[in-house]
Structure formats: C-alpha cells, structure tokens
Amino acid sequence: EVQLVESGGGLVQPGGSLRLSCAVSGFTFSDHKMDWVRRAPGKGLEWVGRSRNKVNSYTTEYAASVKGRFTISRDDSKNSLYLQMNSLKTEDTAVYYCARVVKGGSYSNFDYWGQGTLVTVSS
Amino acid sequence: QSVLTQPPSASGTPGQRVTISCSGSSSNIGSSTVNWYQHLPGTAPKLLIFSDNQRPSGVPDRFSGSRSGTSASLAITGLQSVDETDYFCAAWDDSLNGVVFGGGTKLTVL
C-alpha cells in the first residue's frame, strides 16, 4: 500500500524556519519525482516545488513565491522528501502536502498525496 | 490570482449534470494535458481525471474531462451529495517551469 506521511508542521514566528518531512512507503521512492503542494486557509491549491529523481540529476524547481526561501531535498536511502522553509511569512500559513508524480505521465499528474501537515506563521 | 481560471462556484440538484471550466494559455493548457483534483479541506487531495479525460481506477464514470485549445472542462453527471466539495484543474506551465493550478471551484449540491 502506497503511503505518504508528512510531519514537522507547527507554529513559527515570521522570519523563522521550519523543516517538513515526507516519509513514503509502498513504492520505489527513487523512481519518482516528488512535489510539495500547499493550501492556505480559504485559498486554493498552490504548487510549491519539485524534486526530480536520480535519473533526472536530482534537480529541483520552485514556485516564484518561495524561490530563494524554500529548499527541497530528498534522501532515497531513507525514502524521504524534505522541505526546508526559511524566512517564513504569514502568507506561508497553509497545510503542506507531499505528492507523488506519476512516472511517465504528465508533469502535473499526482496520483498519491499525503494527509498534510499544518504550518502556521504568526507572531 | 491563479494562472488557470475556474469559476469560484458551481451548483446543481441531485441527478443533474454540471460542468466546471478551466481556462489557461498556450504555455500551459495549450501545450500540456490537464489533470483534475477533488479536495475536501482536511483530507488528502484526490486525482479525479488525468491526461485530459482518463479516470483512475475507482473513480466513477459519472466524472469525465475534456480539453480543447487553451481550455478544459470537467463534467459530472448524476450529481450526488457526496460530490459537494472543491475541484481544481492543473497543468504544467512551460513558461513558469512549474505546475499551475486553477483557483478552485466549490461545488454545491442543492
């Protein structure tokens, strides 16, 4: 059974940092690109960024709203994806989801998602 | 302001057919297939339609999708109360080099 479990969310002050983790099981993690997507209260889904796999040289992409502040990384040996968030702003408050990109499918095809972890940025 | 444009709301009575539109541009829908997601806040989003018009296993055939030019649409027939939630379209954007989502459509079953 495919499972994605996020952790690391919590309350942080503006300007602070937080590191989210996504532990996966039930599939070969190293075969897949993995993304972070968030949903702020009262807003829609927003793509945060992508971690490509070894075949794609572990490259990353980021949304303009987080570029330079957020860093996505992965550890294939631990079947885990990470999101390091620095210089947090109140508008980063959201539930953060990790999602699996379908292998060989379209680039926006996420077939499995985690339950999400809530990040609240407030003083 | 989302790159892909969806109506903020849609509604219908049980058994009716409703459609949700998704409008984009040549750099996203015009050059990439569209996927649709169903999301009830507090739960994991669910893939509803992939590659414009394909249903993952387990998704009822009441749901269908289409794409033409720089627009796409999701159709739901035989509307049920369980369909009352939020729907999002998504596509890859070549100019932004990332995934773009629609702003979401809240479906109400009257």
XYZ file of C-alpha atoms in Angstrom:
233
model
C 0.000 0.000 0.000
C 1.357 3.387 -1.017
C 1.668 5.786 1.911
C 2.973 9.332 2.207
C 3.186 10.795 5.710
C 4.147 14.411 6.312
C 5.494 15.717 9.598
C 7.235 18.745 11.042
C 4.492 21.339 10.872
C 3.762 23.739 13.683
C 3.642 27.338 14.806
C 6.560 29.585 13.862
C 7.131 33.312 14.016
C 7.560 35.427 10.884
C 11.161 35.253 9.731
C 11.605 31.845 11.304
C 12.421 28.457 9.823
C 10.819 25.031 9.735
C 11.701 21.724 8.111
C 8.985 19.423 6.853
C 9.474 15.741 6.131
C 7.533 13.297 3.999
C 8.136 9.625 4.677
C 6.967 7.288 1.940
C 6.396 3.554 1.700
C 4.811 1.049 -0.638
C 6.687 2.049 -3.794
C 10.196 2.619 -5.110
C 10.776 6.201 -3.980
C 13.914 6.653 -6.068
C 11.935 6.081 -9.278
C 9.663 9.066 -8.791
C 9.688 12.828 -8.944
C 8.064 14.223 -5.780
C 6.367 17.572 -5.213
C 5.192 19.784 -2.396
C 1.789 21.457 -2.734
C 0.100 23.695 -0.174
C -3.354 25.019 0.570
C -3.761 28.155 2.635
C -6.947 28.754 4.644
C -9.706 29.936 2.341
C -7.470 29.598 -0.719
C -6.835 27.027 -3.419
C -4.091 24.522 -4.059
C -0.703 26.073 -4.791
C 2.297 24.223 -6.170
C 5.421 24.784 -4.065
C 8.113 22.855 -5.863
C 9.546 19.619 -7.266
C 12.335 17.182 -6.538
C 13.368 15.139 -9.533
C 14.927 11.692 -9.160
C 18.474 10.467 -9.757
C 17.791 9.782 -13.449
C 16.950 13.476 -13.732
C 20.012 14.515 -11.738
C 18.061 15.351 -8.582
C 17.195 18.773 -9.983
C 14.607 20.952 -8.284
C 12.072 23.567 -9.352
C 10.274 26.138 -7.221
C 7.285 28.412 -7.421
C 8.215 32.091 -7.660
C 6.519 32.745 -4.309
C 9.002 30.537 -2.428
C 12.139 30.608 -4.583
C 15.183 31.620 -2.596
C 13.472 30.865 0.732
C 12.468 27.203 0.435
C 14.704 24.247 -0.412
C 13.510 20.790 -1.404
C 15.744 17.783 -0.865
C 15.410 14.032 -0.718
C 17.164 11.013 0.767
C 16.482 7.948 -1.343
C 18.107 5.712 1.280
C 15.506 6.847 3.813
C 12.586 7.053 1.367
C 12.067 10.619 2.478
C 11.391 14.029 0.969
C 12.105 17.285 2.777
C 11.084 20.924 2.591
C 13.332 23.423 4.366
C 11.443 26.668 4.813
C 13.350 29.814 5.777
C 12.364 33.476 6.113
C 8.781 32.410 6.652
C 5.997 34.908 6.046
C 2.433 34.972 7.333
C 1.255 34.158 3.816
C 3.107 30.818 4.018
C 0.498 29.632 6.518
C -1.051 26.555 4.925
C -1.425 22.815 5.013
C 1.554 21.365 3.156
C 1.157 18.147 1.171
C 3.736 15.949 -0.446
C 2.593 14.273 -3.652
C 3.960 11.590 -5.948
C 4.338 12.474 -9.617
C 3.183 9.673 -11.883
C 6.099 8.051 -13.683
C 5.799 8.608 -17.413
C 2.649 10.658 -17.066
C 2.001 14.350 -17.498
C 4.062 16.643 -15.310
C 1.061 17.692 -13.189
C -0.243 14.176 -12.582
C -0.122 13.436 -8.849
C -1.556 10.021 -8.099
C -0.818 9.800 -4.375
C -0.885 12.505 -1.720
C -0.170 12.655 1.977
C -2.655 13.857 4.578
C -0.762 17.109 5.014
C 0.908 18.968 7.855
C -0.190 22.397 9.058
C 2.265 25.272 9.144
C 1.154 28.422 10.928
C 3.294 31.547 10.655
C 2.232 34.047 13.267
C 3.646 36.245 15.985
C -4.618 35.290 -8.804
C -4.305 31.823 -10.328
C -2.739 31.171 -13.724
C -5.627 28.868 -14.633
C -9.111 30.376 -14.351
C -12.024 28.468 -12.874
C -15.433 29.711 -11.755
C -15.368 30.066 -7.955
C -18.628 28.195 -7.543
C -20.994 25.813 -9.271
C -24.191 24.141 -8.174
C -26.798 21.613 -9.179
C -29.537 19.395 -7.825
C -29.171 15.650 -7.317
C -29.159 13.816 -10.626
C -28.266 16.890 -12.671
C -25.224 17.410 -14.891
C -22.758 20.155 -14.063
C -19.626 21.315 -15.829
C -16.628 23.187 -14.466
C -14.426 25.120 -16.871
C -10.688 25.761 -16.685
C -9.123 28.409 -18.899
C -5.416 28.855 -19.483
C -2.958 29.838 -22.168
C -0.622 28.445 -24.795
C 2.135 27.895 -22.225
C 0.040 25.582 -20.051
C -3.242 24.022 -21.231
C -2.350 24.813 -24.830
C 0.749 22.610 -24.619
C 0.121 20.203 -21.752
C -2.512 17.755 -20.678
C -4.833 18.692 -17.821
C -5.496 16.866 -14.582
C -8.394 17.403 -12.198
C -8.363 17.024 -8.445
C -11.093 16.785 -5.842
C -10.170 18.214 -2.443
C -12.079 18.368 0.778
C -10.034 20.556 3.168
C -8.524 18.463 5.927
C -8.122 15.427 3.706
C -5.663 14.355 1.002
C -6.474 15.698 -2.466
C -7.684 13.020 -4.878
C -6.812 12.615 -8.541
C -10.100 12.616 -10.440
C -9.123 12.910 -14.108
C -5.657 12.614 -15.666
C -4.351 13.269 -19.167
C -7.424 15.363 -20.041
C -10.002 12.591 -19.998
C -8.743 9.466 -18.243
C -10.208 8.186 -14.989
C -8.052 6.453 -12.392
C -9.423 3.147 -11.220
C -12.115 3.651 -8.635
C -13.369 6.971 -9.997
C -16.990 6.616 -11.171
C -17.736 7.134 -14.849
C -20.018 9.997 -13.796
C -16.854 12.083 -13.983
C -15.391 12.996 -17.369
C -12.926 15.532 -18.728
C -12.084 17.206 -21.996
C -9.583 19.697 -23.369
C -9.686 21.925 -26.435
C -7.178 24.618 -27.285
C -6.359 26.523 -24.113
C -9.404 25.384 -22.150
C -10.508 22.257 -20.358
C -13.625 21.172 -18.583
C -14.817 18.665 -16.018
C -18.305 17.223 -16.291
C -20.186 15.471 -13.515
C -23.383 13.647 -14.374
C -25.903 12.154 -11.981
C -24.875 14.641 -9.307
C -24.782 13.250 -5.764
C -24.480 14.897 -2.359
C -21.061 13.262 -1.890
C -19.800 15.325 -4.832
C -20.103 18.517 -2.774
C -16.511 19.656 -2.358
C -13.750 21.650 -4.123
C -12.419 20.878 -7.613
C -9.118 22.022 -9.124
C -7.604 21.789 -12.583
C -3.825 21.594 -13.026
C -1.300 21.659 -15.852
C 2.416 22.111 -16.402
C 3.408 25.606 -17.483
C 6.391 25.779 -19.843
C 6.999 29.486 -19.225
C 6.923 29.231 -15.436
C 8.596 25.806 -15.460
C 6.212 24.531 -12.853
C 2.745 23.203 -12.115
C -0.107 25.686 -12.161
C -3.486 25.123 -10.535
C -6.822 26.726 -11.121
C -8.259 28.793 -8.289
C -10.723 26.034 -7.494
C -14.478 25.613 -7.860
C -16.678 24.925 -4.867
C -19.483 22.613 -5.943
C -22.743 22.792 -4.026
C -25.415 20.124 -4.353
C -28.722 21.839 -3.663
